[in-house]
mmCIF file of C-alpha atoms in Angstrom:
data_model
loop_
_atom_site.group_PDB
_atom_site.id
_atom_site.type_symbol
_atom_site.label_atom_id
_atom_site.label_comp_id
_atom_site.label_asym_id
_atom_site.label_seq_id
_atom_site.Cartn_x
_atom_site.Cartn_y
_atom_site.Cartn_z
ATOM 1 C CA MET Y 1 127.097 -63.934 43.436
ATOM 2 C CA TYR Y 2 123.711 -65.445 44.142
ATOM 3 C CA LYS Y 3 123.247 -67.607 47.222
ATOM 4 C CA THR Y 4 120.648 -70.353 47.667
ATOM 5 C CA ALA Y 5 117.642 -70.601 49.976
ATOM 6 C CA LEU Y 6 115.481 -73.673 50.526
ATOM 7 C CA VAL Y 7 111.838 -73.033 51.443
ATOM 8 C CA THR Y 8 109.278 -75.688 52.392
ATOM 9 C CA GLY Y 9 105.558 -75.077 51.977
ATOM 10 C CA ALA Y 10 106.529 -72.549 49.315
ATOM 11 C CA ALA Y 11 103.454 -72.742 47.069
ATOM 12 C CA SER Y 12 101.276 -70.362 49.102
ATOM 13 C CA GLY Y 13 100.866 -68.339 52.273
ATOM 14 C CA LEU Y 14 103.909 -67.400 54.311
ATOM 15 C CA GLY Y 15 106.121 -69.768 52.340
ATOM 16 C CA LEU Y 16 105.411 -67.902 49.122
ATOM 17 C CA LYS Y 17 105.728 -64.482 50.793
ATOM 18 C CA LEU Y 18 109.107 -65.427 52.233
ATOM 19 C CA SER Y 19 110.225 -66.797 48.862
ATOM 20 C CA LEU Y 20 109.356 -63.477 47.231
ATOM 21 C CA LEU Y 21 111.452 -61.612 49.802
ATOM 22 C CA LEU Y 22 114.367 -63.959 49.217
ATOM 23 C CA ALA Y 23 114.105 -63.494 45.453
ATOM 24 C CA LYS Y 24 114.195 -59.706 45.878
ATOM 25 C CA ASP Y 25 117.477 -60.150 47.717
ATOM 26 C CA ASN Y 26 118.908 -62.220 44.859
ATOM 27 C CA TYR Y 27 118.662 -65.659 46.419
ATOM 28 C CA ASN Y 28 118.301 -68.614 44.088
ATOM 29 C CA LEU Y 29 115.504 -70.801 45.377
ATOM 30 C CA ILE Y 30 114.723 -74.418 46.038
ATOM 31 C CA LEU Y 31 110.967 -74.530 46.537
ATOM 32 C CA ILE Y 32 109.327 -77.573 48.075
ATOM 33 C CA ASP Y 33 105.608 -78.257 48.274
ATOM 34 C CA VAL Y 34 103.167 -81.120 47.825
ATOM 35 C CA ASN Y 35 100.968 -79.114 45.418
ATOM 36 C CA ALA Y 36 102.593 -79.138 41.979
ATOM 37 C CA SER Y 37 100.209 -76.721 40.253
ATOM 38 C CA ASN Y 38 100.393 -74.148 43.049
ATOM 39 C CA LEU Y 39 104.142 -74.506 43.113
ATOM 40 C CA GLU Y 40 104.330 -73.736 39.385
ATOM 41 C CA ALA Y 41 102.123 -70.681 39.918
ATOM 42 C CA ALA Y 42 104.376 -69.563 42.756
ATOM 43 C CA LYS Y 43 107.413 -69.864 40.503
ATOM 44 C CA LEU Y 44 105.825 -67.575 37.916
ATOM 45 C CA LYS Y 45 105.046 -64.958 40.592
ATOM 46 C CA ILE Y 46 108.601 -65.054 41.870
ATOM 47 C CA LEU Y 47 110.110 -64.694 38.408
ATOM 48 C CA GLN Y 48 108.106 -61.503 37.964
ATOM 49 C CA ILE Y 49 110.112 -60.118 40.896
ATOM 50 C CA ASN Y 50 113.563 -61.286 39.891
ATOM 51 C CA ASP Y 51 115.031 -63.710 37.366
ATOM 52 C CA VAL Y 52 116.559 -66.007 39.959
ATOM 53 C CA ASN Y 53 117.213 -69.694 39.461
ATOM 54 C CA ILE Y 54 114.323 -71.750 40.849
ATOM 55 C CA GLN Y 55 114.359 -75.479 41.440
ATOM 56 C CA MET Y 56 110.977 -76.981 42.282
ATOM 57 C CA ILE Y 57 110.658 -80.207 44.252
ATOM 58 C CA VAL Y 58 107.203 -81.725 44.604
ATOM 59 C CA LYS Y 59 107.257 -83.871 47.736
ATOM 60 C CA ASP Y 60 104.950 -84.840 50.571
ATOM 61 C CA LEU Y 61 107.019 -83.798 53.551
ATOM 62 C CA SER Y 62 104.988 -85.993 55.879
ATOM 63 C CA GLU Y 63 106.532 -89.121 54.337
ATOM 64 C CA LEU Y 64 109.238 -91.096 56.105
ATOM 65 C CA GLU Y 65 112.858 -90.243 55.242
ATOM 66 C CA VAL Y 66 111.737 -87.551 52.767
ATOM 67 C CA ALA Y 67 114.302 -85.077 54.114
ATOM 68 C CA GLU Y 68 117.185 -87.343 53.141
ATOM 69 C CA THR Y 69 115.647 -87.924 49.711
ATOM 70 C CA ILE Y 70 115.472 -84.173 49.149
ATOM 71 C CA PHE Y 71 118.986 -83.606 50.456
ATOM 72 C CA ASN Y 72 120.369 -86.213 48.069
ATOM 73 C CA GLU Y 73 118.772 -84.280 45.184
ATOM 74 C CA ILE Y 74 120.415 -81.007 46.193
ATOM 75 C CA ARG Y 75 123.622 -82.279 47.767
ATOM 76 C CA ASP Y 76 125.792 -80.350 45.311
ATOM 77 C CA ARG Y 77 124.102 -77.013 46.151
ATOM 78 C CA PRO Y 78 125.231 -75.242 49.328
ATOM 79 C CA ILE Y 79 122.200 -74.024 51.285
ATOM 80 C CA ASP Y 80 122.688 -70.551 52.714
ATOM 81 C CA ILE Y 81 119.178 -70.177 54.152
ATOM 82 C CA LEU Y 82 116.721 -72.867 55.249
ATOM 83 C CA VAL Y 83 113.079 -71.913 55.829
ATOM 84 C CA ASN Y 84 111.058 -74.654 57.510
ATOM 85 C CA ASN Y 85 107.522 -73.413 56.872
ATOM 86 C CA ALA Y 86 105.405 -76.369 55.693
ATOM 87 C CA GLY Y 87 102.773 -77.763 58.009
ATOM 88 C CA PHE Y 88 99.084 -78.182 58.757
ATOM 89 C CA GLY Y 89 96.681 -78.425 61.686
ATOM 90 C CA LEU Y 90 93.857 -80.694 62.724
ATOM 91 C CA PHE Y 91 90.866 -79.607 64.776
ATOM 92 C CA GLY Y 92 88.999 -81.877 67.204
ATOM 93 C CA LYS Y 93 89.322 -83.893 70.386
ATOM 94 C CA PHE Y 94 92.319 -86.206 70.402
ATOM 95 C CA SER Y 95 90.003 -89.147 71.064
ATOM 96 C CA ASP Y 96 88.046 -88.372 67.877
ATOM 97 C CA THR Y 97 90.730 -87.365 65.374
ATOM 98 C CA GLU Y 98 92.458 -89.778 62.999
ATOM 99 C CA TRP Y 99 95.810 -91.112 64.099
ATOM 100 C CA ALA Y 100 97.024 -91.458 60.507
ATOM 101 C CA ARG Y 101 96.636 -87.711 59.984
ATOM 102 C CA GLU Y 102 98.203 -86.887 63.347
ATOM 103 C CA MET Y 103 101.159 -89.121 62.562
ATOM 104 C CA GLN Y 104 101.640 -87.190 59.309
ATOM 105 C CA MET Y 105 101.552 -83.936 61.256
ATOM 106 C CA LEU Y 106 104.178 -85.095 63.720
ATOM 107 C CA GLN Y 107 106.324 -86.456 60.926
ATOM 108 C CA LEU Y 108 106.176 -83.114 59.104
ATOM 109 C CA HIS Y 109 106.372 -80.655 61.984
ATOM 110 C CA VAL Y 110 108.890 -82.553 64.089
ATOM 111 C CA ILE Y 111 110.841 -85.223 62.211
ATOM 112 C CA THR Y 112 111.152 -83.848 58.665
ATOM 113 C CA SER Y 113 111.761 -80.259 59.756
ATOM 114 C CA THR Y 114 114.383 -81.289 62.294
ATOM 115 C CA HIS Y 115 116.044 -83.670 59.851
ATOM 116 C CA LEU Y 116 116.338 -80.934 57.227
ATOM 117 C CA VAL Y 117 118.098 -78.730 59.766
ATOM 118 C CA LYS Y 118 120.427 -81.602 60.619
ATOM 119 C CA LEU Y 119 121.293 -82.224 56.972
ATOM 120 C CA VAL Y 120 122.036 -78.628 55.932
ATOM 121 C CA LEU Y 121 123.632 -77.505 59.174
ATOM 122 C CA GLY Y 122 126.925 -79.310 58.601
ATOM 123 C CA GLY Y 123 127.624 -77.367 55.418
ATOM 124 C CA MET Y 124 126.662 -74.092 57.066
ATOM 125 C CA LEU Y 125 129.058 -74.712 59.940
ATOM 126 C CA LYS Y 126 131.903 -75.565 57.573
ATOM 127 C CA ARG Y 127 131.332 -72.312 55.687
ATOM 128 C CA LYS Y 128 130.808 -70.450 58.995
ATOM 129 C CA SER Y 129 127.738 -68.859 57.457
ATOM 130 C CA GLY Y 130 124.034 -69.637 57.234
ATOM 131 C CA LYS Y 131 120.591 -68.835 58.538
ATOM 132 C CA ILE Y 132 117.733 -71.081 59.626
ATOM 133 C CA LEU Y 133 114.155 -69.845 59.956
ATOM 134 C CA ASN Y 134 111.748 -72.278 61.572
ATOM 135 C CA VAL Y 135 108.081 -71.295 61.444
ATOM 136 C CA SER Y 136 106.298 -72.152 64.667
ATOM 137 C CA SER Y 137 103.207 -70.337 65.945
ATOM 138 C CA LEU Y 138 101.792 -68.369 68.833
ATOM 139 C CA ALA Y 139 100.253 -71.752 69.623
ATOM 140 C CA GLY Y 140 103.700 -72.940 70.688
ATOM 141 C CA PHE Y 141 103.575 -70.987 73.945
ATOM 142 C CA GLN Y 142 100.762 -72.946 75.605
ATOM 143 C CA PRO Y 143 98.786 -76.219 75.436
ATOM 144 C CA GLY Y 144 95.881 -76.230 72.984
ATOM 145 C CA PRO Y 145 92.830 -78.394 73.666
ATOM 146 C CA LEU Y 146 90.979 -79.387 70.473
ATOM 147 C CA MET Y 147 94.227 -78.949 68.518
ATOM 148 C CA SER Y 148 96.464 -80.764 70.994
ATOM 149 C CA ILE Y 149 98.971 -82.269 68.543
ATOM 150 C CA TYR Y 150 99.305 -79.064 66.533
ATOM 151 C CA TYR Y 151 100.010 -76.956 69.611
ATOM 152 C CA ALA Y 152 102.416 -79.545 71.004
ATOM 153 C CA SER Y 153 104.343 -79.806 67.736
ATOM 154 C CA LYS Y 154 104.660 -76.032 67.548
ATOM 155 C CA ALA Y 155 105.926 -75.986 71.137
ATOM 156 C CA TYR Y 156 108.560 -78.508 70.072
ATOM 157 C CA MET Y 157 109.730 -76.298 67.211
ATOM 158 C CA LEU Y 158 109.901 -73.263 69.500
ATOM 159 C CA SER Y 159 111.956 -75.098 72.122
ATOM 160 C CA PHE Y 160 114.214 -76.800 69.572
ATOM 161 C CA SER Y 161 114.957 -73.534 67.762
ATOM 162 C CA GLN Y 162 115.810 -71.690 70.974
ATOM 163 C CA ALA Y 163 118.186 -74.438 72.075
ATOM 164 C CA LEU Y 164 119.766 -74.654 68.627
ATOM 165 C CA SER Y 165 120.287 -70.890 68.527
ATOM 166 C CA ASN Y 166 122.177 -71.071 71.801
ATOM 167 C CA GLU Y 167 124.382 -73.905 70.525
ATOM 168 C CA LEU Y 168 125.223 -71.952 67.363
ATOM 169 C CA LYS Y 169 126.574 -68.850 69.105
ATOM 170 C CA GLY Y 170 129.921 -67.843 67.648
ATOM 171 C CA THR Y 171 129.685 -70.159 64.630
ATOM 172 C CA GLY Y 172 128.451 -67.660 62.042
ATOM 173 C CA VAL Y 173 125.188 -69.620 61.744
ATOM 174 C CA THR Y 174 121.930 -68.434 63.328
ATOM 175 C CA ALA Y 175 118.556 -70.022 64.062
ATOM 176 C CA THR Y 176 115.356 -67.973 64.300
ATOM 177 C CA VAL Y 177 111.846 -69.157 65.129
ATOM 178 C CA LEU Y 178 108.875 -67.185 63.797
ATOM 179 C CA CYS Y 179 105.737 -67.412 65.947
ATOM 180 C CA PRO Y 180 102.836 -65.613 64.241
ATOM 181 C CA GLY Y 181 99.320 -65.352 65.535
ATOM 182 C CA PRO Y 182 96.248 -65.522 63.250
ATOM 183 C CA THR Y 183 97.282 -64.431 59.754
ATOM 184 C CA LYS Y 184 95.063 -63.461 56.835
ATOM 185 C CA THR Y 185 95.886 -65.445 53.704
ATOM 186 C CA SER Y 186 93.887 -67.223 51.000
ATOM 187 C CA PHE Y 187 92.483 -69.627 53.599
ATOM 188 C CA GLN Y 188 91.172 -66.780 55.720
ATOM 189 C CA GLN Y 189 89.715 -65.006 52.703
ATOM 190 C CA VAL Y 190 87.653 -68.057 51.846
ATOM 191 C CA VAL Y 191 86.388 -68.347 55.406
ATOM 192 C CA SER Y 192 85.830 -64.670 56.088
ATOM 193 C CA GLY Y 193 85.046 -63.111 52.720
ATOM 194 C CA ASN Y 194 86.647 -60.094 51.071
ATOM 195 C CA THR Y 195 86.997 -57.902 54.138
ATOM 196 C CA SER Y 196 90.011 -55.721 54.778
ATOM 197 C CA CYS Y 197 93.178 -57.218 56.178
ATOM 198 C CA ASN Y 198 92.803 -55.992 59.741
ATOM 199 C CA LYS Y 199 89.029 -56.364 60.040
ATOM 200 C CA ILE Y 200 88.363 -60.048 59.347
ATOM 201 C CA ARG Y 201 88.440 -60.847 63.012
ATOM 202 C CA PHE Y 202 90.202 -59.741 66.175
ATOM 203 C CA ASN Y 203 94.001 -59.682 66.017
ATOM 204 C CA MET Y 204 94.254 -60.734 62.346
ATOM 205 C CA ALA Y 205 97.550 -59.906 60.640
ATOM 206 C CA CYS Y 206 98.515 -59.579 56.983
ATOM 207 C CA ALA Y 207 100.719 -62.342 55.566
ATOM 208 C CA ASP Y 208 102.987 -59.759 53.905
ATOM 209 C CA GLN Y 209 103.632 -58.056 57.225
ATOM 210 C CA VAL Y 210 104.218 -61.332 59.073
ATOM 211 C CA ALA Y 211 106.633 -62.579 56.415
ATOM 212 C CA ALA Y 212 108.524 -59.268 56.383
ATOM 213 C CA TYR Y 213 108.808 -59.303 60.170
ATOM 214 C CA GLY Y 214 110.101 -62.863 60.238
ATOM 215 C CA TYR Y 215 112.486 -62.233 57.370
ATOM 216 C CA LYS Y 216 114.035 -59.192 59.046
ATOM 217 C CA ALA Y 217 114.329 -61.096 62.315
ATOM 218 C CA MET Y 218 116.131 -63.916 60.528
ATOM 219 C CA LEU Y 219 118.569 -61.544 58.834
ATOM 220 C CA LYS Y 220 119.361 -59.968 62.215
ATOM 221 C CA GLY Y 221 119.831 -63.359 63.852
ATOM 222 C CA LYS Y 222 117.023 -62.805 66.345
ATOM 223 C CA VAL Y 223 116.092 -65.952 68.254
ATOM 224 C CA VAL Y 224 112.304 -65.657 68.753
ATOM 225 C CA ALA Y 225 110.204 -63.462 66.456
ATOM 226 C CA VAL Y 226 106.618 -62.768 67.536
ATOM 227 C CA PRO Y 227 104.971 -60.232 65.199
ATOM 228 C CA GLY Y 228 102.425 -57.860 66.704
ATOM 229 C CA VAL Y 229 102.221 -56.125 70.081
ATOM 230 C CA LEU Y 230 99.182 -58.115 71.197
ATOM 231 C CA ASN Y 231 100.786 -61.378 70.157
ATOM 232 C CA LYS Y 232 103.891 -60.520 72.173
ATOM 233 C CA PHE Y 233 101.653 -59.954 75.185
ATOM 234 C CA LEU Y 234 99.799 -63.221 74.591
ATOM 235 C CA SER Y 235 103.068 -65.107 74.264
ATOM 236 C CA ILE Y 236 104.100 -64.159 77.804
ATOM 237 C CA LEU Y 237 100.632 -64.306 79.364
ATOM 238 C CA PRO Y 238 100.957 -68.015 80.281
ATOM 239 C CA ARG Y 239 103.813 -67.037 82.596
ATOM 240 C CA PHE Y 240 101.337 -65.172 84.790
ATOM 241 C CA LEU Y 241 98.594 -67.810 84.797
ATOM 242 C CA THR Y 242 98.525 -71.335 86.130
ATOM 243 C CA ARG Y 243 98.958 -73.988 83.442
ATOM 244 C CA ASN Y 244 95.389 -75.160 84.032
ATOM 245 C CA ARG Y 245 94.007 -71.648 83.669
ATOM 246 C CA ALA Y 246 95.943 -70.963 80.468
ATOM 247 C CA THR Y 247 94.750 -74.254 79.001
ATOM 248 C CA SER Y 248 91.138 -73.460 79.902
ATOM 249 C CA VAL Y 249 91.369 -70.082 78.161
ATOM 250 C CA VAL Y 250 92.677 -71.678 74.993
ATOM 251 C CA ARG Y 251 89.887 -74.274 75.138
ATOM 252 C CA LYS Y 252 87.249 -71.521 75.174
ATOM 253 C CA ILE Y 253 88.871 -69.828 72.190
ATOM 254 C CA GLN Y 254 89.018 -73.099 70.283
ATOM 255 C CA GLU Y 255 85.365 -73.861 70.975
ATOM 256 C CA LYS Y 256 84.401 -70.548 69.382
ATOM 257 C CA ASN Y 257 86.235 -71.663 66.260
ATOM 258 C CA ARG Y 258 84.851 -75.191 66.145
ATOM 259 C CA ASP Y 259 83.495 -74.638 62.611
ATOM 260 C CA VAL Y 260 87.048 -74.383 61.299
ATOM 261 C CA THR Y 261 88.003 -78.046 61.189
ATOM 262 C CA LEU Y 262 91.273 -77.914 59.288
ATOM 263 C CA VAL Y 263 94.000 -75.295 59.337
ATOM 264 C CA ASN Y 264 96.946 -75.555 56.959
ATOM 265 C CA HIS Y 265 99.596 -73.461 58.676
ATOM 266 C CA SER Y 266 101.429 -72.724 55.478
ATOM 267 C CA VAL Y 267 98.220 -70.854 54.644
ATOM 268 C CA CYS Y 268 96.923 -69.795 58.044
ATOM 269 C CA LYS Y 269 98.632 -69.573 61.396
#
């Protein structure tokens, strides 16, 4: 009997890779993305893997109350797995960036993602079964000058997921947070050209590998999943530095990447 997984930001990047893995394991899919044409293309790719049932929902997840609108559309379908993947980033000093865009980011990363968890969790608890995978970032482990809201929102998702996982112990429901570092996807290919997966730039991972790592971690009920040995080291490095020092290091890294002004995290972490 097929179960159902809901994936946000499913049209490309990690969202699509995770959807493909779910389809291979016979999960029917509810795919949500703002890009209708890419979502249709994603559906065709998935159906080449397995003839699962796919429901597509084209929504801007940065809109107010969109989570409840979506839930009302799928209320009659029990959700066995929720993957909160959709998101984007904004580069620049907080004093210079547009508040309207930052408000959308916070709405998407914090409010909509959390609300979706809230809405599907009740059914999971009643069935004593379910898995939640929230996609955060390596950015969630420290402050990030020049991408301050992005880093802060990812820190929220990391903290929320860890607390939720603790609350869910013994219920049959698990919460996992995936925290990838830089990941090569279509966005990175455009920026860096057609170089090999591990040679675009330092510490660049393949999206397939990141998705597989996160997927396995979710199935095992692992709390925090950080793919890559170097990324694991970087995730704990702030514990050994002062907060000011860690922030200064991130600032230097960000300044080297000042030409990349927009990062859509469903495409590039």
